[in-house]
Coordinates of C-alpha atoms in Angstrom, one line a residue:
M15 CA -3.6 29.3 -20.8
L16 CA -5.2 26.0 -18.9
F17 CA -2.6 25.8 -15.7
R18 CA -3.1 29.5 -15.1
S19 CA -6.1 29.5 -15.5
L20 CA -6.1 26.8 -12.1
N21 CA -3.7 28.4 -10.6
R22 CA -5.6 31.3 -9.7
R23 CA -8.4 30.0 -7.8
G24 CA -8.6 30.0 -4.2
P25 CA -6.5 27.4 -2.1
N26 CA -9.1 25.7 -0.6
Q27 CA -11.2 25.5 -4.0
R28 CA -10.9 22.8 -7.1
A29 CA -10.7 23.9 -10.5
V30 CA -12.3 20.9 -13.0
A31 CA -11.1 21.5 -16.0
S32 CA -11.6 19.0 -19.6
P33 CA -9.6 19.2 -22.4
A34 CA -10.8 18.1 -25.3
G35 CA -8.8 16.4 -28.4
V36 CA -4.9 15.8 -29.1
G37 CA -4.0 19.7 -29.2
K38 CA -5.2 20.0 -25.7
T39 CA -4.1 17.4 -24.1
E40 CA -0.6 18.0 -25.4
A41 CA -0.9 21.5 -24.1
V42 CA -1.4 20.1 -21.1
A43 CA 0.9 17.6 -20.9
R44 CA 4.0 20.0 -21.5
A45 CA 1.8 22.9 -19.0
I46 CA 2.4 20.2 -16.6
S47 CA 6.2 18.9 -17.4
A48 CA 8.0 23.2 -17.6
R49 CA 5.8 23.9 -14.2
M50 CA 7.1 21.0 -12.2
Q51 CA 11.0 21.7 -13.5
T52 CA 11.1 24.6 -12.9
W53 CA 9.9 23.7 -9.6
V54 CA 12.6 21.3 -9.5
Q55 CA 15.0 23.7 -10.8
D56 CA 14.0 25.8 -7.9
G57 CA 14.9 23.7 -5.5
H58 CA 11.6 22.9 -4.3
E59 CA 11.5 19.5 -5.1
I60 CA 14.4 19.2 -2.4
M61 CA 12.3 19.9 1.0
A62 CA 9.3 17.7 -0.6
S63 CA 12.0 14.2 -0.9
Q64 CA 13.4 14.6 2.3
L65 CA 9.4 15.0 3.9
K66 CA 8.6 11.9 2.0
H67 CA 11.5 10.0 3.5
E68 CA 10.5 10.7 6.9
I69 CA 7.2 10.1 5.9
R70 CA 8.1 6.9 4.6
S71 CA 10.2 6.4 7.8
L72 CA 7.0 6.6 10.2
Q73 CA 5.2 4.4 8.1
S74 CA 7.5 1.9 8.7
R75 CA 7.9 2.6 12.1
K76 CA 4.4 2.7 12.4
K77 CA 3.6 -1.3 11.3
T78 CA 6.6 -1.5 14.3
A79 CA 4.7 0.0 17.2
I80 CA 4.8 -2.4 19.8
S81 CA 3.2 -0.3 22.3
D82 CA -0.3 1.7 21.7
T83 CA 1.7 5.2 23.2
E84 CA 4.3 4.6 20.7
R85 CA 2.1 4.1 18.2
F86 CA -0.2 7.5 18.6
A87 CA 3.5 9.2 19.2
V88 CA 4.2 8.4 15.8
L89 CA 1.0 8.5 14.1
A90 CA 0.6 12.3 15.3
E91 CA 4.7 12.1 14.0
L92 CA 3.0 11.5 10.7
K93 CA 0.2 13.5 10.5
E94 CA 2.0 17.0 10.9
K95 CA 4.9 15.7 8.1
N96 CA 2.3 14.6 6.1
Q97 CA 0.5 18.9 7.0
Q98 CA 3.8 20.0 6.1
L99 CA 4.1 18.3 2.8
Q100 CA 0.7 19.5 1.7
R101 CA 1.2 23.1 3.1
H102 CA 4.7 22.5 0.8
Y103 CA 3.6 21.9 -2.2
Q104 CA 0.1 24.3 -1.5
D105 CA 2.8 26.8 -1.1
T106 CA 5.0 26.5 -4.1
L107 CA 2.5 25.0 -6.2
G108 CA -0.1 25.8 -5.2
G109 CA -1.2 22.2 -4.5
T110 CA -1.8 19.0 -5.6
L111 CA -2.6 18.2 -8.9
L112 CA -4.4 15.4 -10.7
F113 CA -5.1 14.3 -14.5
L114 CA -8.1 12.2 -14.2
S115 CA -9.0 9.6 -17.2
P116 CA -11.6 6.8 -16.7
K117 CA -9.3 4.8 -19.3
L118 CA -6.6 3.7 -18.1
A119 CA -4.9 4.0 -22.1
T120 CA -5.7 7.3 -22.3
L121 CA -3.3 7.9 -18.4
D122 CA -0.4 5.2 -20.0
E123 CA -0.6 7.5 -23.5
F124 CA -0.5 10.7 -21.5
Q125 CA 2.3 9.3 -19.0
E126 CA 4.3 7.9 -21.8
R127 CA 3.8 11.9 -23.3
L128 CA 5.3 13.3 -19.7
R129 CA 7.9 10.8 -19.8
E130 CA 9.0 12.0 -23.3
L131 CA 9.6 15.7 -22.1
N132 CA 11.2 14.7 -19.2
G133 CA 14.5 13.0 -21.0
G134 CA 12.5 9.5 -21.3
T135 CA 12.5 8.8 -17.2
D136 CA 10.0 9.0 -15.2
P137 CA 9.2 12.3 -13.0
S138 CA 9.9 11.5 -10.1
W139 CA 6.7 14.0 -8.5
L140 CA 4.8 12.0 -10.6
A141 CA 2.8 9.0 -9.4
R142 CA -0.2 6.7 -10.5
R143 CA -3.6 5.5 -9.1
V144 CA -4.9 2.6 -11.0
G145 CA -6.8 0.1 -9.8
R146 CA -6.5 -2.9 -8.2
E147 CA -5.4 -6.2 -10.4
T148 CA -7.0 -10.2 -10.4
P149 CA -4.7 -12.3 -9.5
D150 CA -3.7 -15.3 -11.9
P151 CA -5.1 -18.3 -10.9
E152 CA -2.4 -20.7 -11.7
L153 CA 0.0 -19.0 -10.0
Q154 CA 0.1 -19.1 -6.1
T155 CA -1.1 -15.5 -4.2
K156 CA 2.4 -15.3 -2.6
D157 CA 4.1 -15.2 -6.0
Q158 CA 1.7 -12.2 -7.5
M159 CA 2.3 -10.2 -5.0
G160 CA 4.7 -7.5 -4.0
A161 CA 6.5 -4.4 -5.2
G162 CA 5.4 -3.2 -8.6
S163 CA 2.2 -5.0 -8.3
L164 CA -1.6 -4.5 -8.3
V165 CA -2.4 -7.7 -7.8
C166 CA -5.3 -8.1 -5.1
A167 CA -5.0 -11.3 -2.9
H168 CA -9.2 -10.3 -1.8
H169 CA -9.9 -9.4 -5.4
E170 CA -13.8 -9.7 -5.3
P171 CA -14.7 -9.7 -1.7
V172 CA -13.3 -5.7 -1.9
A173 CA -15.2 -5.4 -4.5
Q174 CA -18.4 -6.6 -3.4
I175 CA -17.6 -4.0 -0.7
G176 CA -17.0 -1.3 -3.2
S177 CA -20.0 -2.0 -5.2
Q178 CA -21.9 -1.5 -1.5
A179 CA -20.1 2.9 -1.7
H180 CA -17.0 1.5 1.4
S181 CA -14.6 2.1 1.9
P182 CA -12.0 -0.9 0.8
S183 CA -9.0 0.2 2.5
A184 CA -10.8 1.0 6.2
L185 CA -13.2 -2.4 5.5
A186 CA -10.5 -4.4 4.4
C187 CA -7.6 -3.5 3.7
S188 CA -6.3 -3.4 7.2
T189 CA -6.8 -6.2 8.3
C190 CA -5.9 -7.5 4.8
F191 CA -2.7 -10.5 6.0
W192 CA -0.6 -9.1 2.6
G193 CA -1.3 -5.0 3.5
Q194 CA -0.3 -5.7 7.5
E195 CA 3.5 -8.0 6.3
G196 CA 3.6 -4.3 3.6
S197 CA 3.8 -7.0 0.9
C198 CA 0.5 -5.6 -1.4
G199 CA 1.7 -3.6 -4.2
F200 CA -1.6 -1.8 -4.7
L201 CA -2.1 -0.4 -0.5
D202 CA 1.8 1.5 -1.4
S203 CA 1.0 3.3 -4.5
I204 CA -2.2 4.5 -2.6
Q205 CA 0.9 5.7 -0.2
E206 CA 2.7 7.1 -3.3
A207 CA -0.2 8.9 -4.7
H208 CA -1.0 10.8 -1.9
L209 CA 2.2 12.2 -1.3
A210 CA 3.5 13.0 -4.9
P211 CA 2.3 16.9 -6.3
V212 CA 1.0 15.1 -9.3
V213 CA -1.3 12.1 -10.3
L214 CA -2.6 10.2 -12.7
A215 CA -5.8 8.4 -11.4
T216 CA -8.6 6.5 -13.2
G217 CA -12.3 7.8 -11.3
Q218 CA -13.1 3.8 -11.0
A219 CA -9.9 4.5 -8.5
V220 CA -10.6 8.0 -6.9
L221 CA -14.2 8.0 -7.3
N222 CA -15.2 6.0 -4.1
A223 CA -16.3 6.5 -0.5
S224 CA -12.8 7.3 0.7
E225 CA -13.0 10.7 -0.6
E226 CA -9.4 10.7 -2.1
L227 CA -10.4 13.7 -4.6
A228 CA -10.6 16.3 -1.6
N229 CA -6.9 15.6 -1.3
Y230 CA -6.0 17.2 -4.7
Q231 CA -6.4 20.9 -5.4
Q232 CA -6.2 21.0 -9.0
I233 CA -8.3 18.8 -11.3
I234 CA -7.6 18.0 -14.6
I235 CA -10.4 15.9 -16.3
D236 CA -10.6 13.8 -19.5
E237 CA -14.0 15.2 -20.8
T238 CA -15.5 11.7 -21.7
I239 CA -15.3 10.8 -17.1
F240 CA -18.9 10.9 -15.6
L241 CA -19.2 14.3 -15.1
P242 CA -22.4 14.0 -12.6
R243 CA -20.7 12.2 -10.6
L244 CA -17.5 14.3 -10.4
K245 CA -19.9 17.5 -9.6
S246 CA -21.6 15.9 -6.8
L247 CA -18.3 15.3 -5.5
T248 CA -16.1 18.9 -5.9
T249 CA -17.0 22.9 -5.8
C250 CA -16.2 24.2 -9.6
P251 CA -16.6 27.4 -8.7
S252 CA -17.7 29.5 -12.6

């Protein structure tokens, strides 16, 4: 089985598999769903939910920290909690899993299948990592920002930074008004993806200068993705 072969890899290795055709994609969806349902039934999600709640609380405290001393203390605690969460995923699942595709439509279809296998609702263990969206010029920016929105108030400048192989989050998002105010749904989606054990992502969103791909121990890719670039970013043991 595909899932079993992925899980046999070493703890620090990332396996790459290429599902081909509808039948194989369906098998992958069923394998992921069955595995995560067992994980939930065994009670492992309870610990993960507790750690995620603590991490979100610390992220909020970081934004309101008054002194550098307080901020550094919060950052140290955040690092420890994130490490605890990743160890929990490693111990109970063999690490986090990334389903990667160049096409948003493929992710939508795969998520819909996981939703159906989960009784018609989005699984609590699932997150999406996709790109920013261009704001509608006919609407005010403030009306397009917020939870659930992937609109980027500075879409074009940030795109130029990304095209130069720089990390937008380091050079632009960290100083953006909407990001500082906690009103950027796109940044929220990144944070949630970093906390989830299973993530659906587009190649454009993940294959960037942030080396985000290194966060995942198990990777399943759509065979149509640009494989040479992926191989340059990750180890694929034979």
